[in-house]
Coordinates of C-alpha atoms and ligand atoms in Angstrom, one line a residue:
M152 CA 0.0 0.0 0.0
T153 CA 2.2 2.7 -1.2
Q154 CA -0.2 5.5 -0.2
E155 CA 0.5 4.5 3.4
I156 CA 4.2 5.1 3.1
G157 CA 2.9 8.3 1.5
G158 CA 1.6 9.1 5.0
F159 CA 5.2 9.6 5.9
A160 CA 6.3 11.0 2.6
A161 CA 3.7 13.8 2.9
L162 CA 5.5 15.0 6.0
G163 CA 8.5 16.2 4.1
L164 CA 11.1 13.8 5.5
H165 CA 14.4 13.1 3.7
P166 CA 14.1 10.3 1.0
A167 CA 16.9 8.3 2.8
V168 CA 14.9 8.4 6.0
L169 CA 11.7 7.4 4.1
A170 CA 13.6 4.4 2.7
A171 CA 14.7 3.4 6.2
I172 CA 11.1 3.6 7.5
A173 CA 9.9 1.4 4.6
A174 CA 12.6 -1.1 5.5
V175 CA 11.6 -1.4 9.1
G176 CA 8.0 -1.8 8.0
Y177 CA 6.2 1.2 9.6
E178 CA 3.0 1.7 7.6
E179 CA 1.9 5.1 8.8
P180 CA 3.0 7.8 11.2
S181 CA 1.6 7.6 14.7
P182 CA -0.4 10.6 15.9
I183 CA 2.5 12.2 17.8
Q184 CA 4.7 11.7 14.7
N185 CA 2.1 13.3 12.4
Q186 CA 2.1 16.4 14.6
A187 CA 5.7 16.7 15.7
I188 CA 7.5 16.0 12.5
P189 CA 6.3 19.1 10.6
V190 CA 7.0 21.3 13.6
I191 CA 10.5 20.0 14.0
L192 CA 11.2 20.1 10.3
G193 CA 9.9 23.7 10.3
G194 CA 12.7 24.6 12.7
H195 CA 10.5 25.4 15.7
D196 CA 11.2 24.6 19.3
M197 CA 8.7 22.2 20.7
I198 CA 7.2 20.7 23.8
G199 CA 5.8 17.2 23.2
Q200 CA 3.7 15.6 25.8
A201 CA 3.9 11.9 25.1
Q202 CA 4.9 8.7 26.8
T203 CA 6.7 5.6 25.8
G204 CA 4.7 3.7 23.3
T205 CA 3.4 6.6 21.3
G206 CA 6.2 6.5 18.8
K207 CA 7.9 9.6 20.3
T208 CA 11.5 8.5 19.5
A209 CA 10.8 8.4 15.8
A210 CA 8.8 11.6 16.2
F211 CA 12.1 13.5 16.8
A212 CA 14.7 11.2 15.3
L213 CA 13.1 11.1 11.8
P214 CA 12.9 14.9 11.3
L215 CA 16.3 15.5 12.9
L216 CA 18.0 13.0 10.6
S217 CA 16.3 14.8 7.7
K218 CA 17.9 18.1 8.9
I219 CA 21.5 17.2 9.7
D220 CA 24.3 17.6 7.2
P221 CA 26.1 14.2 6.8
A222 CA 29.0 16.0 5.2
R223 CA 29.8 17.9 8.4
R224 CA 31.6 15.4 10.6
E225 CA 31.0 17.0 14.0
P226 CA 28.2 16.7 16.6
Q227 CA 25.0 18.3 15.4
V228 CA 22.2 16.6 17.4
L229 CA 22.3 16.0 21.2
V230 CA 19.6 13.8 22.8
L231 CA 19.5 13.7 26.6
A232 CA 17.9 10.7 28.2
P233 CA 17.4 9.9 31.9
T234 CA 18.9 6.3 31.8
R235 CA 21.5 4.3 30.1
E236 CA 18.8 1.9 28.9
L237 CA 16.8 4.7 27.2
A238 CA 19.9 6.3 25.8
L239 CA 20.9 3.0 24.1
Q240 CA 17.4 2.5 22.9
V241 CA 17.3 6.0 21.3
A242 CA 20.8 5.6 19.8
T243 CA 19.7 2.3 18.3
A244 CA 16.6 3.9 16.8
F245 CA 18.8 6.7 15.2
E246 CA 21.0 3.9 13.8
V247 CA 18.1 2.1 12.3
Y248 CA 16.6 5.2 10.8
S249 CA 19.9 6.4 9.4
K250 CA 20.7 3.0 7.7
Q251 CA 20.4 4.6 4.3
M252 CA 22.5 7.6 5.1
P253 CA 26.1 6.9 4.6
G254 CA 28.5 9.0 6.7
V255 CA 26.0 9.4 9.6
G256 CA 27.3 8.3 13.0
V257 CA 25.6 7.9 16.3
V258 CA 27.4 7.7 19.7
A259 CA 25.8 6.8 23.0
I260 CA 27.4 8.3 26.1
Y261 CA 26.5 6.9 29.5
G262 CA 28.1 5.9 32.7
G263 CA 29.5 2.5 33.6
A264 CA 31.3 2.1 30.3
P265 CA 34.9 3.2 29.5
M266 CA 35.0 6.7 28.1
G267 CA 37.7 5.9 25.5
P268 CA 35.4 4.3 22.8
Q269 CA 32.8 7.0 23.3
L270 CA 35.4 9.7 22.8
K271 CA 36.8 7.9 19.8
A272 CA 33.3 7.8 18.1
I273 CA 33.0 11.5 18.7
R274 CA 36.4 12.2 17.2
Q275 CA 35.5 10.0 14.2
G276 CA 32.8 12.5 13.3
A277 CA 29.5 11.2 14.8
Q278 CA 26.8 13.8 14.2
I279 CA 24.4 12.4 16.8
I280 CA 25.1 12.1 20.5
V281 CA 22.7 10.4 22.7
A282 CA 23.7 10.8 26.4
T283 CA 22.7 10.5 30.0
P284 CA 23.4 13.9 31.6
G285 CA 25.8 12.8 34.3
R286 CA 28.3 11.2 32.0
L287 CA 28.0 14.0 29.4
V288 CA 29.0 16.5 32.1
D289 CA 32.1 14.3 32.8
H290 CA 33.0 14.5 29.2
L291 CA 32.4 18.3 29.2
S292 CA 34.8 18.7 32.1
R293 CA 37.5 17.3 29.9
N294 CA 36.4 18.8 26.7
A295 CA 34.5 22.0 27.2
G296 CA 34.0 22.6 23.4
L297 CA 32.3 19.2 22.9
L298 CA 28.9 20.6 22.3
S299 CA 29.9 23.8 20.5
T300 CA 28.6 22.6 17.2
I301 CA 25.2 21.3 18.4
G302 CA 22.3 22.7 16.3
F303 CA 19.5 20.5 17.7
L304 CA 18.8 19.4 21.3
V305 CA 16.2 16.9 22.5
L306 CA 15.4 16.4 26.1
D307 CA 13.7 13.0 26.2
E308 CA 11.6 12.0 29.2
A309 CA 12.5 15.3 30.8
D310 CA 10.3 14.7 33.8
E311 CA 12.2 11.5 34.6
M312 CA 15.5 13.4 34.2
L313 CA 14.4 15.8 36.9
K314 CA 13.1 13.1 39.1
L315 CA 16.6 11.5 39.0
G316 CA 18.2 14.7 40.1
F317 CA 19.8 15.8 36.8
M318 CA 18.7 19.4 37.1
D319 CA 22.2 20.8 37.8
D320 CA 23.7 18.7 35.1
L321 CA 21.2 20.0 32.6
E322 CA 22.1 23.5 33.4
V323 CA 25.8 22.8 32.8
I324 CA 24.9 21.2 29.4
F325 CA 22.6 24.1 28.3
E326 CA 25.5 26.4 29.0
A327 CA 27.8 24.4 26.8
M328 CA 25.6 24.7 23.7
P329 CA 25.2 27.4 21.1
E330 CA 22.2 29.7 21.8
G331 CA 20.8 29.5 18.3
R332 CA 20.0 25.8 18.5
Q333 CA 16.6 24.3 18.0
S334 CA 15.3 22.5 21.2
V335 CA 12.7 19.9 21.6
L336 CA 11.5 18.7 25.0
F337 CA 9.5 15.5 25.5
S338 CA 7.9 14.7 28.8
A339 CA 5.0 12.5 29.8
T340 CA 3.9 15.1 32.4
L341 CA 4.5 18.9 32.5
P342 CA 5.0 19.8 36.2
H343 CA 6.1 23.3 37.1
S344 CA 9.8 22.4 37.0
I345 CA 9.5 21.3 33.4
R346 CA 7.6 24.4 32.4
A347 CA 10.3 26.5 34.0
I348 CA 13.1 24.8 32.0
A349 CA 11.0 25.3 28.8
E350 CA 10.6 29.0 29.7
K351 CA 14.2 29.5 30.3
H352 CA 15.7 27.4 27.5
L353 CA 13.2 27.1 24.7
R354 CA 12.2 29.8 22.2
D355 CA 8.5 30.2 21.6
P356 CA 7.9 26.5 21.7
Q357 CA 4.9 24.9 20.0
H358 CA 3.0 22.4 22.1
V359 CA 2.2 19.0 20.7
K360 CA 0.3 16.3 22.5
I361 CA -1.9 13.3 21.5
A362 CA -5.6 14.1 21.6
A363 CA -7.1 12.9 24.8
K364 CA -10.7 13.6 24.4
T365 CA -12.9 11.2 26.3
Q366 CA -13.8 8.1 24.4
T367 CA -16.7 5.8 25.0
V368 CA -15.9 2.2 24.9
A369 CA -18.5 -0.4 23.8
R370 CA -19.3 -2.9 26.5
I371 CA -16.4 -5.1 26.0
E372 CA -14.7 -7.1 28.7
Q373 CA -11.2 -5.7 28.9
A374 CA -8.1 -6.9 30.7
H375 CA -4.3 -6.2 30.5
L376 CA -1.3 -8.4 31.1
M377 CA 2.2 -7.3 32.0
V378 CA 4.8 -9.0 29.8
H379 CA 8.3 -8.3 28.7
A380 CA 8.6 -7.4 25.0
D381 CA 10.5 -10.6 24.0
Q382 CA 7.8 -12.8 25.7
K383 CA 4.8 -11.6 23.8
I384 CA 4.5 -14.5 21.4
P385 CA 4.7 -17.2 24.1
A386 CA 2.2 -15.1 26.2
V387 CA -0.2 -15.0 23.3
L388 CA 0.1 -18.7 22.7
R389 CA -0.6 -19.5 26.3
L390 CA -3.5 -17.1 26.5
L391 CA -5.1 -18.7 23.4
E392 CA -5.1 -22.1 25.2
V393 CA -7.7 -20.9 27.7
E394 CA -9.6 -18.2 25.9
D395 CA -12.7 -19.5 24.4
F396 CA -12.8 -17.6 21.1
D397 CA -14.6 -17.8 17.8
A398 CA -12.5 -15.5 15.7
L399 CA -9.8 -13.2 16.9
I400 CA -7.9 -10.3 15.6
A401 CA -4.4 -9.6 17.0
F402 CA -2.9 -6.1 16.5
V403 CA 0.8 -5.5 16.1
R404 CA 2.8 -2.5 14.9
T405 CA 4.9 -3.7 12.0
K406 CA 4.7 -5.9 9.0
Q407 CA 7.4 -8.1 10.4
A408 CA 5.5 -8.6 13.6
T409 CA 2.3 -9.7 11.7
L410 CA 4.4 -12.3 9.9
D411 CA 6.2 -13.5 13.0
L412 CA 3.1 -13.9 15.1
A413 CA 1.0 -15.5 12.3
S414 CA 3.6 -18.1 11.6
A415 CA 4.0 -18.9 15.3
L416 CA 0.2 -19.4 15.5
E417 CA 0.2 -21.5 12.4
A418 CA 3.0 -23.7 13.8
K419 CA 0.7 -24.4 16.8
G420 CA -2.1 -25.5 14.4
Y421 CA -4.2 -22.3 14.5
K422 CA -5.8 -21.2 11.3
A423 CA -4.1 -17.8 11.2
A424 CA -3.0 -15.3 8.6
A425 CA -1.1 -12.0 8.5
L426 CA -2.6 -8.8 7.2
N427 CA -0.3 -5.9 6.5
G428 CA 0.1 -3.0 4.1
D429 CA 2.2 -5.2 1.8
I430 CA -0.6 -7.6 1.1
A431 CA -2.4 -6.9 -2.2
Q432 CA -6.0 -5.8 -2.1
N433 CA -7.4 -9.0 -3.6
Q434 CA -5.4 -11.1 -1.2
R435 CA -6.6 -8.9 1.7
E436 CA -10.2 -9.5 0.6
R437 CA -9.6 -13.2 0.6
V438 CA -8.2 -13.1 4.1
I439 CA -11.3 -11.2 5.3
E440 CA -13.7 -13.6 3.6
S441 CA -11.9 -16.6 5.1
L442 CA -12.2 -15.0 8.6
K443 CA -15.9 -14.5 8.0
D444 CA -16.6 -18.1 6.9
G445 CA -14.3 -19.8 9.4
R446 CA -11.5 -21.0 7.1
L447 CA -9.4 -18.6 9.3
D448 CA -9.8 -18.0 13.0
I449 CA -7.1 -15.5 13.7
V450 CA -5.9 -12.5 11.7
V451 CA -2.7 -10.7 12.8
A452 CA -2.9 -7.2 11.5
T453 CA -1.4 -3.7 11.7
D454 CA -3.8 -0.8 12.3
V455 CA -3.6 0.3 8.7
A456 CA -4.3 -3.2 7.3
A457 CA -7.3 -3.7 9.6
R458 CA -9.0 -0.5 8.6
G459 CA -12.6 -1.2 7.8
L460 CA -12.4 -4.8 8.9
D461 CA -15.8 -5.7 10.2
V462 CA -16.4 -9.4 10.9
A463 CA -19.2 -10.4 13.3
R464 CA -17.5 -13.6 14.3
I465 CA -14.7 -11.7 16.1
T466 CA -15.1 -12.4 19.8
H467 CA -11.6 -11.4 20.8
V468 CA -9.2 -8.5 20.2
F469 CA -5.6 -9.0 21.3
N470 CA -3.6 -5.8 21.5
V471 CA -0.2 -7.5 21.3
D472 CA 1.6 -4.2 20.6
M473 CA 0.3 -1.1 22.4
P474 CA -1.8 1.2 20.3
Y475 CA -0.4 4.7 19.7
D476 CA -3.2 6.5 21.5
P477 CA -6.4 5.9 23.3
E478 CA -8.5 6.6 20.3
S479 CA -6.8 3.8 18.3
Y480 CA -7.3 1.5 21.3
V481 CA -11.0 2.2 21.4
H482 CA -11.1 1.7 17.6
R483 CA -9.3 -1.6 17.8
I484 CA -11.4 -3.1 20.5
G485 CA -14.5 -2.0 18.8
R486 CA -13.9 -4.8 16.3
T487 CA -15.3 -7.2 18.8
G488 CA -18.7 -7.3 20.5
R489 CA -20.4 -6.7 17.1
A490 CA -24.0 -7.6 16.5
G491 CA -24.9 -7.7 20.2
R492 CA -22.3 -10.5 20.9
E493 CA -20.0 -10.5 23.8
G494 CA -16.5 -9.3 23.2
R495 CA -13.3 -9.6 25.0
A496 CA -10.2 -7.4 24.6
L497 CA -6.8 -8.1 26.0
L498 CA -3.9 -5.7 26.1
L499 CA -0.2 -6.7 26.5
V500 CA 1.7 -4.1 28.4
T501 CA 5.5 -4.0 28.7
P502 CA 6.8 -2.5 31.9
R503 CA 7.9 0.7 30.1
E504 CA 4.4 1.1 28.7
R505 CA 2.6 1.2 32.0
R506 CA 2.0 4.9 31.7
M507 CA 0.3 4.4 28.3
L508 CA -2.1 2.0 30.0
Q509 CA -3.0 4.7 32.6
V510 CA -3.7 7.2 29.8
I511 CA -6.0 4.7 28.1
E512 CA -7.8 4.2 31.4
R513 CA -8.1 7.9 32.0
V514 CA -9.4 8.7 28.6
T515 CA -11.9 5.9 28.4
G516 CA -12.9 6.4 32.0
Q517 CA -12.6 2.7 32.7
K518 CA -10.2 0.5 34.6
V519 CA -8.6 -2.2 32.5
A520 CA -8.2 -4.9 35.1
E521 CA -4.9 -6.9 35.3
A522 CA -5.1 -10.5 34.2
R523 CA -2.6 -13.2 34.8
L524 CA -1.2 -15.7 32.4
P525 CA -2.8 -19.1 32.8
N526 CA -0.7 -21.6 34.8
A527 CA 0.0 -25.2 33.8
Q528 CA -3.0 -26.4 35.7
Q529 CA -5.4 -24.1 33.8
V530 CA -3.8 -24.9 30.5
L531 CA -4.3 -28.6 31.2
E532 CA -7.9 -28.2 32.2
A533 CA -8.5 -26.2 29.0
R534 CA -6.8 -28.8 26.8
I535 CA -8.9 -31.6 28.4
R536 CA -12.1 -29.5 28.1
K537 CA -11.4 -28.9 24.4
L538 CA -10.8 -32.6 23.9
T539 CA -14.0 -33.5 25.6
N540 CA -16.0 -30.9 23.7
G541 CA -14.5 -32.2 20.5
L542 CA -15.2 -35.8 21.1
A543 CA -18.5 -35.7 22.9
P544 CA -20.6 -35.0 19.8
L545 CA -18.8 -37.8 17.9
V546 CA -19.5 -40.6 20.2
A547 CA -23.2 -41.0 19.3
E548 CA -22.6 -41.8 15.7
A549 CA -19.0 -42.8 15.5
E550 CA -19.8 -46.2 16.9
A551 CA -22.1 -46.9 13.9
S552 CA -19.6 -45.7 11.4
H553 CA -16.3 -46.9 12.9
G554 CA -17.4 -49.6 15.4
E555 CA -16.6 -52.5 13.1
L556 CA -13.2 -51.1 12.2
L557 CA -12.5 -50.8 15.9
D558 CA -13.3 -54.4 16.6
K559 CA -11.0 -55.4 13.7
L560 CA -8.1 -53.3 14.9
I561 CA -8.4 -54.6 18.4
A562 CA -8.3 -58.2 17.1
E563 CA -5.4 -57.4 14.8
I564 CA -3.3 -55.6 17.3
G565 CA -4.3 -57.9 20.1
C566 CA -4.8 -55.1 22.6
S567 CA -7.6 -53.9 25.0
P568 CA -10.1 -51.3 23.8
R569 CA -8.6 -49.0 26.4
A570 CA -5.1 -49.4 25.0
L571 CA -6.3 -48.7 21.5
A572 CA -8.4 -45.7 22.6
A573 CA -5.2 -44.3 24.3
A574 CA -3.2 -44.8 21.2
L575 CA -5.8 -43.0 19.1
L576 CA -5.9 -40.2 21.6
R577 CA -2.1 -39.8 21.5
K578 CA -2.3 -39.6 17.7
A579 CA -5.2 -37.2 17.7
T580 CA -3.5 -34.8 20.2
N581 CA -0.4 -34.7 18.1
G582 CA 2.1 -35.0 21.0
Q583 CA 0.5 -32.3 23.0
S584 CA 1.3 -32.5 26.7
L585 CA -1.7 -33.7 28.7
T586 CA -0.3 -34.2 32.1
L587 CA 0.6 -31.5 34.6
A588 CA 4.2 -32.7 34.9
E589 CA 4.8 -32.5 31.2
L590 CA 3.1 -29.2 30.9
E591 CA 5.1 -27.7 33.6
K592 CA 8.2 -28.7 31.8
E593 CA 6.9 -27.4 28.5
Q594 CA 5.9 -24.0 29.8
P595 CA 8.8 -22.2 31.4
L596 CA 7.1 -19.5 33.5
V597 CA 6.7 -16.2 31.8
P598 CA 6.5 -13.5 34.5
S599 CA 2.9 -12.6 34.5
S600 CA 3.3 -9.5 36.5
A601 CA 6.0 -6.9 36.6
P602 CA 6.7 -5.1 39.9
R603 CA 4.5 -2.2 40.7
E604 CA 5.6 1.3 40.0
R605 CA 7.8 2.2 42.9
S606 CA 6.5 5.0 44.9
E607 CA 9.4 5.3 47.3
R608 CA 10.2 8.7 46.0
S609 CA 7.1 10.1 47.7
G610 CA 6.2 9.0 51.1
E611 CA 9.6 7.4 51.6
R612 CA 9.9 8.3 55.2
D613 CA 6.5 7.0 56.2
R614 CA 7.3 3.6 54.8
E615 CA 10.6 3.5 56.5
R616 CA 8.9 3.4 59.9
R617 CA 6.8 0.4 58.9
A618 CA 7.8 -3.2 59.4
P619 CA 10.2 -4.6 56.8
V620 CA 8.4 -5.7 53.7
P621 CA 9.2 -9.3 52.6
L622 CA 11.5 -9.5 49.6
A623 CA 9.8 -10.2 46.3
E624 CA 10.8 -13.5 44.6
G625 CA 14.0 -13.1 42.5
R626 CA 15.2 -10.1 44.4
A627 CA 18.1 -9.7 46.7
R628 CA 18.5 -6.9 49.3
C629 CA 21.8 -5.0 49.1
R630 CA 23.3 -2.5 51.5
T631 CA 25.4 0.6 51.0
P632 CA 27.1 2.4 54.0
L633 CA 25.8 5.7 52.5
G634 CA 22.7 7.1 54.1
A635 CA 20.8 10.3 54.8
R636 CA 23.7 11.7 56.8
D637 CA 25.8 11.5 53.7
G638 CA 23.3 13.7 51.9
I639 CA 21.8 10.7 50.0
A640 CA 18.2 10.5 48.8
A641 CA 16.6 7.5 47.2
R642 CA 16.6 9.1 43.8
N643 CA 20.4 9.5 43.9
L644 CA 20.8 5.8 44.5
L645 CA 18.3 5.0 41.8
G646 CA 20.0 7.3 39.3
A647 CA 23.4 5.9 40.0
I648 CA 22.4 2.2 39.8
L649 CA 20.3 2.8 36.7
N650 CA 23.1 4.6 34.9
E651 CA 26.1 2.7 36.0
G652 CA 24.4 -0.7 36.3
G653 CA 22.6 -0.6 33.0
L654 CA 19.3 -1.9 34.6
V655 CA 15.8 -1.1 33.6
R656 CA 13.9 0.8 36.2
E657 CA 11.5 -2.0 36.8
A658 CA 14.4 -4.2 37.9
I659 CA 15.0 -2.2 41.0
G660 CA 12.7 -2.7 43.9
R661 CA 12.3 -0.8 47.2
I662 CA 15.0 1.7 48.2
Q663 CA 15.2 2.5 51.9
V664 CA 17.4 5.3 53.0
R665 CA 18.3 5.3 56.7
D666 CA 20.6 7.7 58.5
S667 CA 23.8 5.7 58.3
F668 CA 23.1 3.2 55.5
S669 CA 20.6 2.4 52.7
L670 CA 19.0 -0.8 51.4
V671 CA 18.2 -1.4 47.8
E672 CA 16.4 -4.4 46.3
L673 CA 18.0 -5.7 43.2
P674 CA 17.5 -8.6 40.9
E675 CA 19.0 -11.9 42.2
E676 CA 19.9 -12.9 38.7
G677 CA 23.2 -11.5 37.6
L678 CA 23.7 -9.8 41.0
E679 CA 27.4 -10.6 41.4
R680 CA 28.0 -9.2 37.9
L681 CA 26.0 -6.1 38.7
L682 CA 27.9 -5.5 42.0
T683 CA 31.2 -5.8 40.2
K684 CA 30.0 -3.3 37.7
L685 CA 29.0 -0.9 40.4
K686 CA 32.3 -1.4 42.2
D687 CA 33.7 2.1 41.5
T688 CA 30.4 3.9 41.4
R689 CA 30.3 7.1 43.5
V690 CA 27.2 8.8 44.8
A691 CA 27.4 12.3 46.2
G692 CA 31.2 12.0 45.9
K693 CA 31.4 8.9 48.0
Q694 CA 32.0 5.3 47.1
L695 CA 28.7 3.3 46.9
K696 CA 30.3 0.0 48.2
L697 CA 27.1 -1.9 47.6
R698 CA 27.0 -5.4 49.1
R699 CA 24.5 -8.2 49.5
Y700 CA 22.7 -7.7 52.8
R701 CA 21.8 -10.6 55.0
E702 CA 19.3 -9.9 57.7
D703 CA 20.1 -12.8 60.0
Ligands
AMP299 P1 8.5 4.9 21.4 O1 7.2 5.5 21.9 O2 9.3 5.8 20.8 O3 9.1 4.1 22.6 O4 8.1 3.8 20.3 C1 7.4 2.6 20.6 C2 7.6 1.5 19.5 O5 6.8 1.9 18.3 C3 9.0 1.3 19.0 O6 9.2 -0.1 19.0 C4 9.0 1.8 17.6 O7 9.8 1.0 16.8 C5 7.6 1.6 17.2 N1 7.1 2.6 16.2 C6 7.3 4.0 16.2 N2 6.7 4.6 15.2 C7 6.1 3.6 14.5 C8 5.3 3.6 13.3 N3 5.0 4.8 12.7 N4 4.8 2.4 12.9 C9 5.1 1.3 13.5 N5 5.8 1.2 14.6 C10 6.3 2.4 15.1

């Protein structure tokens, strides 16, 4: 569907950027991209209110790549991100989108890694620097002119940067850049502190946010599940075991994802097909017809490809990838519950996308309850139920049609009817596990729930007075001799561990700051490696000296 790529083309992006978008399989700009790209291409400063999952990275990366001059081998774009994890993600996105632009280089600058290679990449002429503020300030103290050629600045997740205590670093960085630069600030929320930064450092910024007008949702049963991005396919497969569906539509973001999921489903014996913008119109119609008449039960589609798809058999909508905005969510789930039937909508949420879930709940005025992945016992029960339901209607007449053959086989093989029935069952179930022990082996546990959003930043003191909270499974408690008397706050510890340890925020549990020490909950897995990594980390000028803490 070339006109969909036209959705991007109409925005005025560089042809090499358009080629890269086509290669990654994006079909149309997300709402934040539609709004932000022209503003950034137009040279305006901008404040974008958007959270992870809206496509915000591409919203600034695509226009900035279209604006840089690849022939100038010096830093031109600076993106500041709160954590090493986000910085790496953004740097990777720039690399992907600049694949067709020879001579364009990206360097990620963050703590916990040696400075040498980062410096080398800058010296070799990288035009794009993606950095965490702390480490960038270290670089600046050695090379004050580092940012003197920056023409474009992006503050990504600005509210998070402030929460992590990077305000002073930001001021140092602003000072080191030319005044005439173009600045873009992205933030999920716009508290006073962010507005103050915008006022001081942005020039006449335009505001861009995704429309959040209240949406009414049809009466569809909705639930969400927390999963990690790389476990979406196993999660879908497991959910399908217990969901009683007639026809189902699964929404993903890219062409590749439609193909990956559809083939995983086919491999499990589902009648599934992919529907994306590359599929010719006549083939698309065939897919929809097949879904209507039951030759297909599952269609895996992108939003573009599913446009206008209206099939009364659809009982389930799976939002495997997060929709870009609440409107699209409402639109997607409206595909089920047609013709007065019951509908069910499931949404997979990765830990980073939790905020987007909250936006959907706010805009639709409904809670989307948390569901859990079915366990082995539930899967077993569902398998047996399906088997029973499939066989029950056959018993009445099968004896008349196959009874004689059965007698013959029993005589020939010389076995009992029970033994033969068991053999037939094994054949019919195609090697499927049908005992709890086998199922438990077959289904390594996918974490069904990520840790809650930590709220220790607020109300931290209150909680300190309460009885110790038991450790969550898979977590270890660690201790540092730094505490409140060293001028330490939870956010300093959090910032240092995130940046230097390379962890995702969700991996860190409770942080308790006491007067003369602090306790931090960290993942048990890889703990020793993490502690080694943090060996030389300093917080508030003092060595962190984080060690495993045993209460006994
Ligand atoms: P972000 O909100 O920047 O974290 O992006 C969320 C995800 O959406 C990333 O995995 C992107 O690759 C993907 N994405 C961004 N824009 C598009 C688009 N126009 N079409 C499909 N996927 C996209």
